[in-house]
XYZ file of C-alpha atoms in Angstrom:
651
model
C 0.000 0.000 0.000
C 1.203 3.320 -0.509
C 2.001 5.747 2.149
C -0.128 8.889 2.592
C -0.121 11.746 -0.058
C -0.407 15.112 0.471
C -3.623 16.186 2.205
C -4.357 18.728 -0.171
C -4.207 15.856 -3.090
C -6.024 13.234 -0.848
C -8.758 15.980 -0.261
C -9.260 16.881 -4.102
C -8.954 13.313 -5.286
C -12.029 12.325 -2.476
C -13.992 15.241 -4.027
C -13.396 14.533 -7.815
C -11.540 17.620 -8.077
C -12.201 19.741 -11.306
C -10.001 22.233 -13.389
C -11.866 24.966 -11.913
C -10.518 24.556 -8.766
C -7.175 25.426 -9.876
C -8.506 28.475 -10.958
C -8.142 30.119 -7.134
C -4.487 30.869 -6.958
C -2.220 28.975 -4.528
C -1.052 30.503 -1.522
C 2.437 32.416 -2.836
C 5.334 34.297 -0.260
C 8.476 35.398 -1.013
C 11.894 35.056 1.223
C 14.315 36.757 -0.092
C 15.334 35.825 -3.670
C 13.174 32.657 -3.271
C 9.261 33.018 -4.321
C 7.367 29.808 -2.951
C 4.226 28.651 -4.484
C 1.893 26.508 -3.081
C 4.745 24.981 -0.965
C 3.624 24.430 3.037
C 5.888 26.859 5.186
C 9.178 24.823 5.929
C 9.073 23.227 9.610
C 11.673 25.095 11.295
C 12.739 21.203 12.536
C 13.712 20.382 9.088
C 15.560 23.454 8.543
C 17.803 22.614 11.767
C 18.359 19.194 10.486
C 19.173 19.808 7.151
C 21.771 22.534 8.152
C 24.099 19.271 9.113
C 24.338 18.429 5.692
C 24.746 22.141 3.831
C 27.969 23.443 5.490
C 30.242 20.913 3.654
C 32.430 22.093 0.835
C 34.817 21.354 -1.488
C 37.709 22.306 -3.023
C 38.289 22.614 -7.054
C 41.717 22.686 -8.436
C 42.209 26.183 -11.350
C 45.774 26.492 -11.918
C 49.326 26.662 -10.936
C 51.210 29.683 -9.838
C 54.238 30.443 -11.083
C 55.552 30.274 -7.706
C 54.047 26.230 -7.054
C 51.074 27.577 -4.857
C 48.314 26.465 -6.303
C 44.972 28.692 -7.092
C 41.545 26.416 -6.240
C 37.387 27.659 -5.782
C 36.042 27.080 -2.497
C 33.073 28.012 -0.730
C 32.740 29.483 2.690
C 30.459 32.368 2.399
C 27.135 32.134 -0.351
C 29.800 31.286 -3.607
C 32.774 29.570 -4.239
C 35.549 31.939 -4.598
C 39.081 31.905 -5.607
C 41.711 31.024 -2.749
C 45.394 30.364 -2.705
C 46.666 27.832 -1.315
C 50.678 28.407 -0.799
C 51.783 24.134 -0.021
C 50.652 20.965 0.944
C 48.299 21.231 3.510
C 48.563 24.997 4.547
C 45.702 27.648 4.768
C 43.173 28.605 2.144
C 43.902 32.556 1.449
C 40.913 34.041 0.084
C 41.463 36.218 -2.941
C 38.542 37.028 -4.636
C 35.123 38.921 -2.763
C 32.184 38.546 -4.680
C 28.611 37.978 -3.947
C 28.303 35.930 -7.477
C 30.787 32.332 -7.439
C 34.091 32.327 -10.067
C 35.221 30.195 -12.586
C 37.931 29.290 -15.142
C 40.722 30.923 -13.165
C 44.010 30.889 -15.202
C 47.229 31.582 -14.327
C 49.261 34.259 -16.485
C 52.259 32.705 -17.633
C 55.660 33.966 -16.197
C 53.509 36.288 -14.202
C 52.268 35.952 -10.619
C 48.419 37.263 -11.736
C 45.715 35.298 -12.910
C 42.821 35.703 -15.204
C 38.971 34.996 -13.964
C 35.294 34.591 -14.754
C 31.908 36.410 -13.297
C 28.642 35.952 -14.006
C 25.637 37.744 -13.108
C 22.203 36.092 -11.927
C 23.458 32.905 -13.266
C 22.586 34.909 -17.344
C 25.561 33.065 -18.000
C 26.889 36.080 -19.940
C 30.325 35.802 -18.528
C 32.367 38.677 -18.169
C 36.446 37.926 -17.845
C 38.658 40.286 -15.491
C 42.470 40.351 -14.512
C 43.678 40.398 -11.431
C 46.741 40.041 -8.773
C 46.746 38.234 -5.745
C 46.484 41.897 -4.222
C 43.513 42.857 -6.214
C 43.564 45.190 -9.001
C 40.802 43.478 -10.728
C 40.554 45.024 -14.750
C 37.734 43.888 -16.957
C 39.236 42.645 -20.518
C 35.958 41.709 -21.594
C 32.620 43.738 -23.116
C 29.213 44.099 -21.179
C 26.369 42.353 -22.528
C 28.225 39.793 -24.083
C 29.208 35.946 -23.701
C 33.530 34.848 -23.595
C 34.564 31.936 -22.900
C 37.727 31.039 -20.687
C 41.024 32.752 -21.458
C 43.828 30.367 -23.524
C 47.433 32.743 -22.942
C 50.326 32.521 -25.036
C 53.235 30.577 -23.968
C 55.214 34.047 -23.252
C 51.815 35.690 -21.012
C 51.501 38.579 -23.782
C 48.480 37.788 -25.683
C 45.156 36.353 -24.661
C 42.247 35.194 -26.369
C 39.048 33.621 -25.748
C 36.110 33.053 -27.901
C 32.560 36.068 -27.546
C 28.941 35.931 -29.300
C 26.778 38.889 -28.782
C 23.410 38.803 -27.180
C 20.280 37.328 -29.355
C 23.598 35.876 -31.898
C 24.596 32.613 -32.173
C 27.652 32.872 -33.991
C 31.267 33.232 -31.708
C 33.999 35.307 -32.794
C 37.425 34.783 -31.616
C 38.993 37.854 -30.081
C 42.488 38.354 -29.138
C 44.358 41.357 -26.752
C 47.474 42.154 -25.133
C 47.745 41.850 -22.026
C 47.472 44.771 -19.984
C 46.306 46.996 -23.024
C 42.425 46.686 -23.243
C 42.684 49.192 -26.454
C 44.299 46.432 -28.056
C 41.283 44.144 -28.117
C 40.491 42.685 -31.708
C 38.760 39.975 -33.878
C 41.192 37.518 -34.989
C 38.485 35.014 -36.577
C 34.848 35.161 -37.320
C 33.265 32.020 -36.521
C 29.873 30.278 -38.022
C 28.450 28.493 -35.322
C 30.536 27.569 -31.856
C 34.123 28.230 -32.288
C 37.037 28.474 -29.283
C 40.385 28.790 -28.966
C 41.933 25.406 -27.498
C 45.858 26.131 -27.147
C 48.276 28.546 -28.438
C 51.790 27.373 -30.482
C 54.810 27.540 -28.839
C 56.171 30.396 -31.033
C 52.852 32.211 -30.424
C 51.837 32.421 -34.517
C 48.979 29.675 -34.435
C 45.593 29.155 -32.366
C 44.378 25.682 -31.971
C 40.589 26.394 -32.441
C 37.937 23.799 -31.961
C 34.190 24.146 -33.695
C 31.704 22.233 -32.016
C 28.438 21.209 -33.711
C 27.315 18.003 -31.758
C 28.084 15.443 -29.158
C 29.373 13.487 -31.768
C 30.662 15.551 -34.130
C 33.262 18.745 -33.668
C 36.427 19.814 -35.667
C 39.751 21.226 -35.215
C 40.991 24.367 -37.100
C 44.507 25.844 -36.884
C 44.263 29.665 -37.260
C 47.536 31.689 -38.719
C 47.685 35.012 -36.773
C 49.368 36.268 -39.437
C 46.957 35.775 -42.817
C 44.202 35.565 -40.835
C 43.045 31.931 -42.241
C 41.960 29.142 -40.265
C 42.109 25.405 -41.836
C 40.786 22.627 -40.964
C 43.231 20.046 -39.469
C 41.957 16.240 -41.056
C 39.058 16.341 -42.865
C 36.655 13.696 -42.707
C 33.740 11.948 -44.927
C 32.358 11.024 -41.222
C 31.716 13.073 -38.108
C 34.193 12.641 -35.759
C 34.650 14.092 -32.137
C 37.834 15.217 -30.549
C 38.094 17.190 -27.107
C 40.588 19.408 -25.777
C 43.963 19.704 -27.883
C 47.626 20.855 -27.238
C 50.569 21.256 -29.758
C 53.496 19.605 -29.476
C 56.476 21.794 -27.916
C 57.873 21.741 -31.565
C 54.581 23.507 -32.892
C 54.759 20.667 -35.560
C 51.800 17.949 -33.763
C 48.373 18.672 -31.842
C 47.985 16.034 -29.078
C 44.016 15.653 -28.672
C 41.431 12.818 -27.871
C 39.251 11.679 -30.858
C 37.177 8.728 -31.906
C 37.476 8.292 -34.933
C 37.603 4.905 -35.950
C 35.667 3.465 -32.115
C 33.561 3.974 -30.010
C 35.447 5.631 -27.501
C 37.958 8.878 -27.249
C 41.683 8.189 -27.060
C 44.789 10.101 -27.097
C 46.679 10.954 -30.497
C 49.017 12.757 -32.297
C 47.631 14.708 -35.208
C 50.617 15.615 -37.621
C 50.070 19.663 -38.748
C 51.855 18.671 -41.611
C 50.262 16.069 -43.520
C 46.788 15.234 -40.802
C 48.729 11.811 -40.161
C 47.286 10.702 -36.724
C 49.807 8.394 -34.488
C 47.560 6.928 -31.586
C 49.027 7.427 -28.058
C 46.999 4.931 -25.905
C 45.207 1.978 -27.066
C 42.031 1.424 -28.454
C 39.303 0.526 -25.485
C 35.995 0.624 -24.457
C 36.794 3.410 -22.493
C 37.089 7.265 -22.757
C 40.217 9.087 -22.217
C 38.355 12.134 -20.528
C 41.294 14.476 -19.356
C 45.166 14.982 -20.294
C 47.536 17.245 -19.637
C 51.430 17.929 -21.588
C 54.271 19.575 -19.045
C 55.248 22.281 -20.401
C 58.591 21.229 -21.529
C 56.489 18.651 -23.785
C 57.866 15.907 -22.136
C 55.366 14.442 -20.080
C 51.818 13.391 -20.714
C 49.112 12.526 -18.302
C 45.687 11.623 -18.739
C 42.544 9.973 -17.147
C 40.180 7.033 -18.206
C 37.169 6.564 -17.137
C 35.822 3.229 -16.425
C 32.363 2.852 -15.881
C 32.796 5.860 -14.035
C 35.564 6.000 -12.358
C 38.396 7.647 -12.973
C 42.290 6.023 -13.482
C 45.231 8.407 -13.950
C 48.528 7.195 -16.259
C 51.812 9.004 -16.877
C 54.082 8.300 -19.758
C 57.509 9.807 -20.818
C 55.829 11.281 -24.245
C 59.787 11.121 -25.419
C 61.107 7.778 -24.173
C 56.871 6.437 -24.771
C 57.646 4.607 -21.338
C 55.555 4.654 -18.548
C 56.269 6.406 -15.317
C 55.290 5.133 -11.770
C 51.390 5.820 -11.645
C 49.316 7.430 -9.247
C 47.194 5.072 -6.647
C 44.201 7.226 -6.036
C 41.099 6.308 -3.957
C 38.302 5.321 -6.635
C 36.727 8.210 -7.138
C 36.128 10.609 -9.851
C 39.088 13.484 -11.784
C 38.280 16.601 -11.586
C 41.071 18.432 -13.057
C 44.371 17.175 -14.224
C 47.818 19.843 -15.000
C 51.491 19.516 -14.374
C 52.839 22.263 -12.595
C 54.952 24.980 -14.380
C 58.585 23.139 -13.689
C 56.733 19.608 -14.452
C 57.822 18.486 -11.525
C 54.424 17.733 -9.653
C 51.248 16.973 -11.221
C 47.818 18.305 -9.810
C 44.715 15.967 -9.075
C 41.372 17.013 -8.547
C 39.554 14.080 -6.957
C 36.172 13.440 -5.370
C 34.967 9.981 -4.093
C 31.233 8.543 -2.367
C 32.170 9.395 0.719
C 34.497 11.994 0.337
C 34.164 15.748 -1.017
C 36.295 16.959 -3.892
C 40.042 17.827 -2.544
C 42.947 18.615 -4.541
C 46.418 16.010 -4.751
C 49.834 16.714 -5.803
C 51.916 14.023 -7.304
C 55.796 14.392 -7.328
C 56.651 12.640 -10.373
C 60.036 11.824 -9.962
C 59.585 10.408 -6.163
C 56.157 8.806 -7.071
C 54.538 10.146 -3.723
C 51.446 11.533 -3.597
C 50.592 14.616 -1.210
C 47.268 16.139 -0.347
C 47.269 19.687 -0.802
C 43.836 20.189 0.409
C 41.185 18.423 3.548
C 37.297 19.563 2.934
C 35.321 19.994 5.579
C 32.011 18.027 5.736
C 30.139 19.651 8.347
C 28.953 17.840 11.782
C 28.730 14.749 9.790
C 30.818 11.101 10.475
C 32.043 10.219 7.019
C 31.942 6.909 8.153
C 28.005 6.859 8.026
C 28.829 7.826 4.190
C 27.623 4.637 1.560
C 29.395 3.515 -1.247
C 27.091 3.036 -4.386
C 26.829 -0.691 -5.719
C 27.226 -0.312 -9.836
C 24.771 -2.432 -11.160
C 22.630 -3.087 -14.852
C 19.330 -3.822 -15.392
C 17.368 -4.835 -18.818
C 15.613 -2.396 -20.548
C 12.826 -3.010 -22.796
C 14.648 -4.197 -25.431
C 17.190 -5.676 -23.259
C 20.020 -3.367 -23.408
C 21.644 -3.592 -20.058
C 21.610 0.282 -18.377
C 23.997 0.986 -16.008
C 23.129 2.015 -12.713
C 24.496 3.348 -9.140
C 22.817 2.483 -6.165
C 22.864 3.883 -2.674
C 21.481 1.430 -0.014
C 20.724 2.716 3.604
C 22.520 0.165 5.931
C 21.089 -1.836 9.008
C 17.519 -0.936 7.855
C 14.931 -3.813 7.569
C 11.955 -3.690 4.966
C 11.420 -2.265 1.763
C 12.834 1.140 1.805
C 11.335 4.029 -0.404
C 13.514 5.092 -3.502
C 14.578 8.403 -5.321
C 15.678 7.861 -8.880
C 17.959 10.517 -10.267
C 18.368 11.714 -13.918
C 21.402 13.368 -14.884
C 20.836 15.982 -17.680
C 22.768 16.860 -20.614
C 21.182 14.583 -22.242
C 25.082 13.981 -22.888
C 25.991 13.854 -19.604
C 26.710 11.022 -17.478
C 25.948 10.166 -13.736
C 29.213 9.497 -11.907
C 30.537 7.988 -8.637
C 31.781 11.116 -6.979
C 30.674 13.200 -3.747
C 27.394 13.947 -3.302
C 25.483 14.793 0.052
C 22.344 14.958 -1.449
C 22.618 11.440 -1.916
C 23.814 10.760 1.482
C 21.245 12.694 3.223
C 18.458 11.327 1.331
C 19.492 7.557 2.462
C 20.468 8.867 6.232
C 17.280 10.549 6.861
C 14.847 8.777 4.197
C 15.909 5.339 4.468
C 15.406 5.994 0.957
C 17.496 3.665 -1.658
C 18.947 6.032 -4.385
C 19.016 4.781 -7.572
C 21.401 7.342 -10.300
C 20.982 6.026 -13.911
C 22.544 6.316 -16.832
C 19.648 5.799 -19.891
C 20.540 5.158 -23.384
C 21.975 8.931 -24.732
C 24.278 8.937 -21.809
C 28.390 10.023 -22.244
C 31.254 7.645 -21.461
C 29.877 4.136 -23.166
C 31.024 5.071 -26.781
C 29.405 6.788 -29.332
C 26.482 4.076 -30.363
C 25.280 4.231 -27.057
C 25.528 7.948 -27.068
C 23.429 8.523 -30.254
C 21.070 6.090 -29.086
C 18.022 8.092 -28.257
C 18.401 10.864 -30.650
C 15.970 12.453 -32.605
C 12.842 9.850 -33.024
C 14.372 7.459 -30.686
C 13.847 10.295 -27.719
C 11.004 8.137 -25.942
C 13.091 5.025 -25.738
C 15.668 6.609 -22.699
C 12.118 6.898 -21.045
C 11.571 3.607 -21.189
C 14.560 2.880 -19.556
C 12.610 4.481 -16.464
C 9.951 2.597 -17.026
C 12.333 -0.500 -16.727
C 14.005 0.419 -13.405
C 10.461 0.775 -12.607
C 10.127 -2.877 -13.585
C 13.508 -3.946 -11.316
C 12.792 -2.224 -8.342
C 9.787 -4.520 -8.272
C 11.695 -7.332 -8.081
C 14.343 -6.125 -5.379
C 13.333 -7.301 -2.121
C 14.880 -3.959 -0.351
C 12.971 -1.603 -2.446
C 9.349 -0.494 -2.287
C 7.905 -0.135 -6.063
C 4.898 2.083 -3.798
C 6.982 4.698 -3.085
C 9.524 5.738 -5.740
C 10.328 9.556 -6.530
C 11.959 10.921 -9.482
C 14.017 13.534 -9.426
C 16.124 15.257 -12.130
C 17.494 18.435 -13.838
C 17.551 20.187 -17.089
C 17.064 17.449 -19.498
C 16.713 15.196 -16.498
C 13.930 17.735 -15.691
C 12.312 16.589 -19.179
C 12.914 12.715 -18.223
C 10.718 13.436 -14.508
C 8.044 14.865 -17.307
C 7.960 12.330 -19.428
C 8.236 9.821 -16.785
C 5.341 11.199 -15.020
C 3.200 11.156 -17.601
C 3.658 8.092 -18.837
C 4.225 6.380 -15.408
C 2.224 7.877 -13.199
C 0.294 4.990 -11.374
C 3.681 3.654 -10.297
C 4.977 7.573 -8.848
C 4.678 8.457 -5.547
C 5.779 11.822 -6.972
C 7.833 14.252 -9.493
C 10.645 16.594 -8.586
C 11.701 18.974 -11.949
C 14.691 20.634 -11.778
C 14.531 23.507 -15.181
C 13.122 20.567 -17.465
C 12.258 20.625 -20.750
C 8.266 20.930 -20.739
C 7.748 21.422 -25.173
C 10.403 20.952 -27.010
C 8.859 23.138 -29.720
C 9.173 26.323 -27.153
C 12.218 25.541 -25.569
C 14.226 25.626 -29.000
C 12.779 29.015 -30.193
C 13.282 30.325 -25.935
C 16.548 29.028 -25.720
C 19.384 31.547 -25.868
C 20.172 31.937 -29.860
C 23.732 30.109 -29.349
C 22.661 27.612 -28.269
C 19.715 27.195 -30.306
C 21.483 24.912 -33.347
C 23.400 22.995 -31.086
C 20.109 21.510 -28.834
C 18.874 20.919 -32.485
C 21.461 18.691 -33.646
C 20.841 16.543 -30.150
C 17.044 16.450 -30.314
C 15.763 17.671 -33.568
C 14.614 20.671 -35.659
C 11.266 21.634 -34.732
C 10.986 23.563 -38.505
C 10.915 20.490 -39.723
C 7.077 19.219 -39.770
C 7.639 15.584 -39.244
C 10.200 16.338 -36.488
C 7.348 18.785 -35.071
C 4.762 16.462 -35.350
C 6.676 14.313 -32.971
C 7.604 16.710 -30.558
C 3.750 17.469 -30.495
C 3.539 13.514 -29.322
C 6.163 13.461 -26.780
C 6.577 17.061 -25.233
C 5.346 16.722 -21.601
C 3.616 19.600 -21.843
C 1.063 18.523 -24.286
C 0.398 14.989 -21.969
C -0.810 16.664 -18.363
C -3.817 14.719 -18.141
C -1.622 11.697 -17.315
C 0.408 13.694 -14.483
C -1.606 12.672 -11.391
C 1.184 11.891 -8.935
C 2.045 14.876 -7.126
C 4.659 17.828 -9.023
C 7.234 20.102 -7.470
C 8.671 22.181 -9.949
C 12.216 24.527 -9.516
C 13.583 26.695 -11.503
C 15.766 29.601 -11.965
C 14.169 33.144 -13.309
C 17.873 34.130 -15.463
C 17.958 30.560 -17.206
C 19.598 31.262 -20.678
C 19.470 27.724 -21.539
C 16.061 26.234 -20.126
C 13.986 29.417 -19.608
C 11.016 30.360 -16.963
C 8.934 30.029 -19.592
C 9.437 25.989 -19.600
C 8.336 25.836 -16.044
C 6.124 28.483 -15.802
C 3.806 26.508 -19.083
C 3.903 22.562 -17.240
C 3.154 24.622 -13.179
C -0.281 26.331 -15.019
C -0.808 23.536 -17.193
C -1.055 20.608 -14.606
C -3.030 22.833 -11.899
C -5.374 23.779 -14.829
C -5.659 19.690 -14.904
C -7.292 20.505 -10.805
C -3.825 19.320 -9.599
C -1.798 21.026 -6.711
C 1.975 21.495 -8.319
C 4.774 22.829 -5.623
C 6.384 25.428 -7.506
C 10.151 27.412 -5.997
C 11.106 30.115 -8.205
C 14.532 31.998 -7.677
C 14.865 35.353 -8.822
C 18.628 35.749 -8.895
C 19.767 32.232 -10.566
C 20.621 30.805 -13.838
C 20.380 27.054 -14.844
C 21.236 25.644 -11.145
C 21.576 27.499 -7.901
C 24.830 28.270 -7.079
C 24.685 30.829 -4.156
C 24.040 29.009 -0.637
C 20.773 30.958 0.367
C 19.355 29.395 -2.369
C 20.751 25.951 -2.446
C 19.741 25.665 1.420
C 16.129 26.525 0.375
C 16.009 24.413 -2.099
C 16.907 21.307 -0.474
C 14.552 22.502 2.425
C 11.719 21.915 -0.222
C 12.766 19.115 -1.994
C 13.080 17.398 1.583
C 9.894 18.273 2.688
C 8.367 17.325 -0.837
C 9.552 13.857 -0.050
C 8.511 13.736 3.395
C 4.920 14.036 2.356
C 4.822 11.853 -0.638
C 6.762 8.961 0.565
C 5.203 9.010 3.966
C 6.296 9.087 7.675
C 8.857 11.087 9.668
C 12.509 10.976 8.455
C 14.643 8.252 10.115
C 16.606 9.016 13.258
C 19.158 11.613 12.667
C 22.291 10.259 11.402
C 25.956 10.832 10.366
C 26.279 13.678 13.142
C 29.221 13.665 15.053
């Protein structure tokens, strides 16, 4: 049986409830940047308890200094920030001030400043600025426009990143030197996404990459000098390559492709004739991250394997391999030799452990921890490790699958399925207390999938829900559906799904077609009509999402957007909704959530609805987050029934 709904649902279903009862507004407040509607005031209990779990942070790794200190984000006010940190171990020194977070800090070369990136209101129109560890913070960017990260040349005198206008869709590359913002210029205008990728050694050449789809992008070399960009290795076939470095003899780019498998690996692209020389072997297996030492003598780079991440280091020279890194199993998070080469950076998160930053000495072998991340009044003991597991799909097709099981609890335990978004993305193994709270004080089991149309199985299984297949990666809910059933420890009564962005489209779909078996719905800035979220979406990003799900100009492609777009299937949606979203999204607007909130309560259905006024496509300041989870907690508390479990993981 299942456990008790909401008594506002239990109510209208009792009295046949009729679309005009949703015409009497809900109940709406506002606190601070967060506007709540028809969302129960938060029990100030829940608020207390869920404070154990939102003072952890973590630590991301942005660059070297030129003086081996290393520059990482951190959080300890409402954003993550830049810090230094100067060795192993010692303090975080806070360097940056803002009330919005920063991003894509790079280090000058052969300077002791740094370049980084602000946002505003999550717009994602990010705005670049120089700056010393002193201050002295100088814009090199234009307002109202979009840049990408900075790429320096090898001498710190030039920089260039990639800018498209507002309501454009086409990026120029621009290029400036340093220190001399009248010196800003277009070096290359692009059709589509273009973005400088690495610089040549003798600083007359841009590596530039043009990406078009998940499975298709190419790379251009760009002469300063004339002005012309060419293609490097054309191909009858799309192929994808990510991230790219020449050669310290400017005569080789060093990139991942997969071109010829299903999966990325390293090679050698020669800039003389296209001839590619592979680097690692051919596997099932991406190579997701690699880094060349300056000095072009070293090359390190990260698989990952179902998942999980595995570091190698190889003498590019000698091609023999060095001692390798042991790491906890976890997932990379950033990857870069230090300026001398002597030390190599590792940004690693794990289950049970937050992300932290390791330094390993290449010619000793030892690894060092640079950085320990708090995790609040919690014992990381009480922390679970997720089982990987695969269950059949409809047509069986074995999906992938990590599980988080509450220990020492008897009975079927509620469960909370997760949907990554993207749709290219891909659920991975590392550190997240959502997860961990949800099993301490749910008992719930949480199940993270990764459909059909997920990244890191090869490129088959990444095109395999694109355009007309779209409705199959829901089926793949509908099959988990099917497992849980079967699992002894799970109760098929009360299972939530929860998910963002395109995941947000997946809890649509899902609910419509699955609603019987729901308990409830939590959208995260999903996808509600695919028609209206490609002409809403920001214009540069418009022909990418088109070349993942479809062109909605085209009327047989429309038609079936007009079959599967949540929006246009509400009368199925009877499980209970709670819908979140951010009021700047440039890449899922309002507009999405706004059309599914008045849709379903037009159906005579109560939808929870938390809107926040100053965030973009996820909420990255801590005001925000907190109230957030304080929903989504309290959202599950109602519709999988009964009190949380006694408090745990507090120390």
């Amino acid at each position: 049986m299942r456990f008790a709904r909401p008594l506002t649902l239990v109510l209208m279903l009792a009295l046949g409830a009729a679309p005009a009862l949703a015409q009497t507004p809900p109940p709406t407040r506002q606190s601070g940047s967060l506007i709540y509607s028809g969302i129960p005031e938060i029990p100030e209990a829940l608020r207390t308890d869920l404070q154990r779990y939102r003072n952890a942070r973590s630590a991301g790794f942005q660059d070297w200094m030129e003086d081996g200190s290393m520059l990482i984000s951190t959080r300890f006010g409402e954003t993550a920030q830049l810090h230094r940190v100067a060795a192993p171990g010692a303090d975080r020194t806070q360097i940056t001030f803002f009330a919005e977070p920063i991003s894509n800090a790079t280090t000058i070369p052969g300077t002791d400043r740094f370049a980084y990136q602000r946002d505003a209101g999550g717009a994602e129109n990010f705005q670049t600025f120089v700056a010393g560890l002193n201050g002295g913070d100088e814009a090199i960017t234009e307002p109202n426009t979009r840049n990408g990260g900075p790429v320096f040349s090898d001498d710190g005198r030039t920089v260039f990143w990639n800018r498209v206008e507002r309501g454009q869709s086409d990026y120029d590359i621009l290029a400036m030197t340093v220190g001399d913002p009248a010196s800003r210029r277009v070096v290359f205008e692009g059709t589509g996404q273009f973005s400088p990728v690495d610089v040549s050694p003798d600083g007359g050449r841009v590596l530039l990459s043009q990406y078009i789809s998940a499975l298709d992008s190419r790379l251009w070399i760009l002469d300063l000098a004339t002005g012309r960009a060419t293609r490097l290795r054309e191909s009858a076939t799309p192929v994808s390559y990510s991230g790219g470095e020449f050669t310290r003899d400017g005569r080789s780019i060093i990139t991942t492709s997969d071109e010829g498998g299903e999966a990325q690996r390293l090679v050698e692209i020669s800039l003389e004739d296209g001839a590619v020389t592979p680097l690692t072997e051919a596997s099932n297996w991406d190579v997701d991250d690699f880094d060349l030492s300056d000095d072009g003598r070293l090359l390190a780079w990260s698989i990952n394997e179902d998942g999980y991440s595995r570091v190698a280091v190889r003498d590019l020279i000698t091609r023999r391999a060095l001692p390798q890194p042991e790491l906890p199993q976890g997932v990379l998070g950033a990857l870069q030799f230090s300026p001398d080469g002597s030390k190599l950076a590792i940004g690693l998160s794990t289950p049970t452990s937050s992300g932290d930053v390791w330094g390993w000495d290449v010619a000793a072998g030892g690894l060092t921890r640079w950085t320990q991340s708090e995790v609040g009044p919690l014992d990381r003991a009480s922390f679970v490790t997720p089982d990987l597991i695969r269950y059949p799909s409809f047509d069986d097709l074995r999906i992938p699958a990590f599980v988080y099981r509450p220990r020492g609890l008897e009975g079927r335990r509620p469960v909370i399925i997760d949907i990554h978004g993207g749709p290219e993305g891909q659920a991975r193994p590392g550190f997240n207390l959502n997860y961990q709270q949800w099993v301490a004080d749910h008992g719930a089991v949480v199940i993270v999938p990764n459909v059909r149309g997920s990244s890191g199985y090869g490129k088959t299984w990444l095109a395999a829900d694109n355009g007309p297949r779209r409705q199959e990666s829901v089926q793949d809910i509908g099959a988990l559906l099917d497992w849980i059933a079967t699992q002894p420890d799970m109760d098929p009564e009360r299972v939530v799904v929860h998910g963002g962005s395109y995941g947000g489209f997946m809890v649509l779909a899902s609910l419509a077609a699955y609603s019987d078996r729901l308990a409830g719905a939590v959208n995260i800035f999903g996808i509600a009509n695919f028609v209206s979220f490609l002409q809403n979406t920001e214009a540069y990003r418009r022909d990418l999402r088109r070349a993942e799900y479809g062109d909605e100009r085209n009327p047989a492609m429309r038609a079936l957007f007009d079959r599967i777009s949540p929006l246009n299937l509400t009368d199925r949606m009877t499980a209970p909704l709670l819908v979140i979203q951010g009021a700047n999204d440039p890449r899922v607007p309002q507009s999405e959530s706004e059309q599914i909130v008045d849709a379903v309560r037009a159906e005579g259905r109560p939808v929870w609805y938390l809107l926040a006024t100053n965030e973009g496509h996820g909420f990255r300041k801590k005001f925000n987050s907190d109230g957030q989870a304080e929903v989504t907690n309290l959202f599950f508390r109602q519709v999988l029934g009964g009190e949380p479990t006694e408090a745990a993981g507090a120390q």
